[in-house]
Structures are given as structure tokens and as C-alpha cells.
Amino acid sequence: MIAVDNLGKRYRIRHQPEGQRYVALRDVLASKLTSPLRWFRHVVQPPASGPKDFWALKDVSFEVKQGEVAGIIGRNGAGKSTLLKILSRVTEPTEGRVTLGGRVASLLEVGTGFHPELTGRENIFLNGAILGMTRAEIIRKFDEIVAFAEIAKFLDTPVKRYSSGMYVRLAFAVAAHLEQEILIVDEVLAVGDAQFQKKCLGKMGEVALGGRTVIFVSHNLSAIATLCTQGFLLSQGTLASAGRVDRVISDYLNSSTSAETSVKFQGKGTSRGPVVEIVSASRPTEVLTNGTEFNISYKVHFAGQVLVNFFFYVHREGSLALVATDLHKPVMSASAANENDVEIVWTIPAYLVNPGWHSFGMSVVSPDASVYHAHVDDVLSCMIEDDNHRRGPYFHQAWGGAVGPLLNAQLRVIKASSHD
């Protein structure tokens, strides 16, 4: 449905010569009148330091098949928005080509294609026409669009009076309900509230099940992992990784997070009470699988006597996935000695965390949780591989979610009585 071949987009960046201040029109006119030859030399014939080329995209190639939901991720400035503008025909590429197998509906920013003086009703027809839909098609979908956007009360109000949330609800409703073969959605969904974002993600899933193709750009890695089947990672305008979405997300997190097996640092201590510092952390060096028990250890330095408890954090795909504590069985129920170093070892049971890129952190708190003595977040990272022992013949795709503990299930046979 979408074929991108050696795509490149170049921009010209013009720099003002060093030491030259901002020149207003009055300065140019005054210089022209007082020193015409000098004006000609510096304005008509500018210094040799000309514009520089900046490649927002370079040699990007990939394919998206019909019915697939593809997620595009990357840091700010990686080229994601430029790529979507090219796919949406907002701008032309400098080199390469893009082949689209159907009509495109794009939602690149809040209020795309809306006229502020027109009402919500009028903008539905205007935006639908811009997206290539006939009047009959728009009328057939009109009630569904209004119901999804939840703006029936303000349908005949000019959209210039809409909030940003109302704007994005209406814009997404139009793009999602019209019958283009390709739907392109940028980070614009971040404007909506949590309930509307959930509704939008569900709608995009329905769109994909209907055979349409979706391109989704977001910094919400959890949404990317839930919705998308494949992913593309852009880095400085080039395609750094492509393939199964969980692998691409892992590559992204791996590129931005330390993967060291042992880290030394100074955890933040509190100015209240005795000083506690988390000074290092370590994990096994071997490749870890979800079916293997392993340990994460932290070294903690105490300067002064203090009663403490510990909290342990696991993050996956940028979101907090698991919080554990020793409150049920404190490892340090007695006072720590002055100037004492201790090691805290957390044991991660087999099949507690699902395959993927995980990071670990820890907090040292007072028993009543009133004081955080020290805290570190995302200090250690590692990739958990799937050992494929749990799946059996039923699961052929990656596990969803962040945790997957082994739970016991009981089967009870309930015999129906003769009176039922």
C-alpha cells in the first residue's frame, strides 16, 4: 500500500555572517543613501559564506502492506514529521519516490484543513472535500462523525471558538470515518484527554481490521506497542531500525538508555535526616530470558542511623510497569550503623516480566514513607528474551503487556440441579 524508495528531503539553511547584527529596512535604506558602493558590495554581493544543506531525511526506504498498522518513532528532530508531510503530499521530496496505493487521510496537527470562521458542520464538509470524498459519502458518515467527536451541542458554532481538544476530536473524527485507504496520524492525539485517546486508538484498530492502512507517529511507546504490528525507527533523518514493533521499540530504548551491567553514581540524598545514598547497581552479564530467575543488586551507603524500607521499580517502553517493596518482610528492620555500606539484592522470578527492553530503579524511604532518603530511576537496563516455552501451539505473536506471571487456575465442575 505504501512504498518508500531512497527518500530524501533537503533544506537550505541560511546563516547570518558572524558579527553582523540584525539589519532593519531603515538601516538598508540609510546605508544605500550614505554609502552606495559599500551597500552594493555587502548586500548585492553577500559574503562568500553561503547557505548550508540540511538533510531532514536521507536514503529512507520501507514498505507497508495493506491492513498493516505501522508505528514511526524516534527522537525530536529525527525526521518523523517531514516523512509524514511527504506521505501526505504536503511537501515534495528532494530525491527518491513514494508510491501510494490509495487515497490518503492525514491528521498532522490540530485543525488541519479547518477554516476558523466556518462552523463545525461546515468544516466537516469542507475537510471531507479536501480529503477527496464526495458529498454523498460525507452525508452518509455525518452522524457517526458528530457522535464520535462529541460536539453535537456546538455543531453550528464557528470552530475558532473551539478548544484545542474540541478541534482535535472533530479533526480526527473526520479523518477516521471517511473512506480513504490510508490513514496518517501524527502526535496530535496527545492534545486529547485520556478517554478520547483511548477511543482514538480503538478506532484506528477498527480501521486496520477493515483492511485500511494506518501510519501512526507518537512518543507514547505503550500506544505504539499496543496498536502497531510493525515499526520504523528514524534517527537523524535515516532509517535506523525496521521490523516487528517490539524489536524496534527495544532498539530505540537501547539507543537512548545505558545498557551497562554495572553503574556507579550518586543517588539523590535528602537534606532531611541522615544521609542515604545509592552508589551503584549491577545485573547479570549474560543474556536474560523471561523463563530465568535473575538478580538486580544495589549498593547503598548510610551516614547515620536510620530505619528504612526499599522500593523497586521496573519500567518498560517508557512506562512504569512494576513496583515492588520489602514492606512485608523488611530487609533492614534494625538501625543501619554509621558509615555503613550494604548491598540490597532483588530477585526477579521467572516469567514475572514479559520479553522486551526493561529498566530498573530503586528508592530508599523511611518506614512511614514520609521521607525519600534516596531515589534512582532507570539506572540499569537490559533486554529480556522470550524462551518460547510458555506459548505452546497457540501463541505465534509477541506477548502483550509488561508483566506475565504464572498464575494458578482451578477448574471447578458445577453440576446443574434438576430444578434449573
PDB file of C-alpha atoms in Angstrom, residues 244 247 287-293 349-356 383-392 395 397-399 404 406:
ATOM      1  CA  ARG A 244       8.497  -6.148  14.386  1.00  0.00           C
ATOM      2  CA  ARG A 247      12.112  -5.110  18.408  1.00  0.00           C
ATOM      3  CA  VAL A 287      21.564 -12.758  28.011  1.00  0.00           C
ATOM      4  CA  LEU A 288      18.406 -12.966  30.113  1.00  0.00           C
ATOM      5  CA  THR A 289      15.207 -14.797  29.254  1.00  0.00           C
ATOM      6  CA  ASN A 290      11.781 -14.442  30.778  1.00  0.00           C
ATOM      7  CA  GLY A 291      11.954 -18.054  31.991  1.00  0.00           C
ATOM      8  CA  THR A 292      15.130 -17.496  34.031  1.00  0.00           C
ATOM      9  CA  GLU A 293      15.321 -16.089  37.541  1.00  0.00           C
ATOM     10  CA  PRO A 349      11.232 -14.587  39.479  1.00  0.00           C
ATOM     11  CA  ALA A 350      10.935 -16.468  36.218  1.00  0.00           C
ATOM     12  CA  TYR A 351       8.101 -15.258  33.980  1.00  0.00           C
ATOM     13  CA  LEU A 352       7.436 -12.155  36.054  1.00  0.00           C
ATOM     14  CA  VAL A 353       8.323  -9.703  33.280  1.00  0.00           C
ATOM     15  CA  ASN A 354       7.457 -10.226  29.639  1.00  0.00           C
ATOM     16  CA  PRO A 355      10.036 -10.088  26.829  1.00  0.00           C
ATOM     17  CA  GLY A 356      11.223  -6.621  25.902  1.00  0.00           C
ATOM     18  CA  MET A 383      16.788  -6.930  27.137  1.00  0.00           C
ATOM     19  CA  ILE A 384      14.631  -9.856  28.270  1.00  0.00           C
ATOM     20  CA  GLU A 385      14.376 -12.507  25.560  1.00  0.00           C
ATOM     21  CA  ASP A 386      11.464 -14.921  25.142  1.00  0.00           C
ATOM     22  CA  ASP A 387      12.318 -18.550  25.873  1.00  0.00           C
ATOM     23  CA  ASN A 388       9.198 -19.666  23.908  1.00  0.00           C
ATOM     24  CA  HIS A 389       8.354 -22.345  26.496  1.00  0.00           C
ATOM     25  CA  ARG A 390       5.017 -20.872  27.593  1.00  0.00           C
ATOM     26  CA  ARG A 391       3.444 -20.259  24.236  1.00  0.00           C
ATOM     27  CA  GLY A 392       2.685 -23.768  23.094  1.00  0.00           C
ATOM     28  CA  PHE A 395       0.580 -18.002  20.515  1.00  0.00           C
ATOM     29  CA  GLN A 397       2.992 -13.303  18.144  1.00  0.00           C
ATOM     30  CA  ALA A 398       4.825 -11.402  20.850  1.00  0.00           C
ATOM     31  CA  TRP A 399       3.258 -11.238  24.289  1.00  0.00           C
ATOM     32  CA  GLY A 404       3.276 -12.114  32.671  1.00  0.00           C
ATOM     33  CA  LEU A 406       2.497 -17.671  36.179  1.00  0.00           C
TER      34      LEU A 406
END
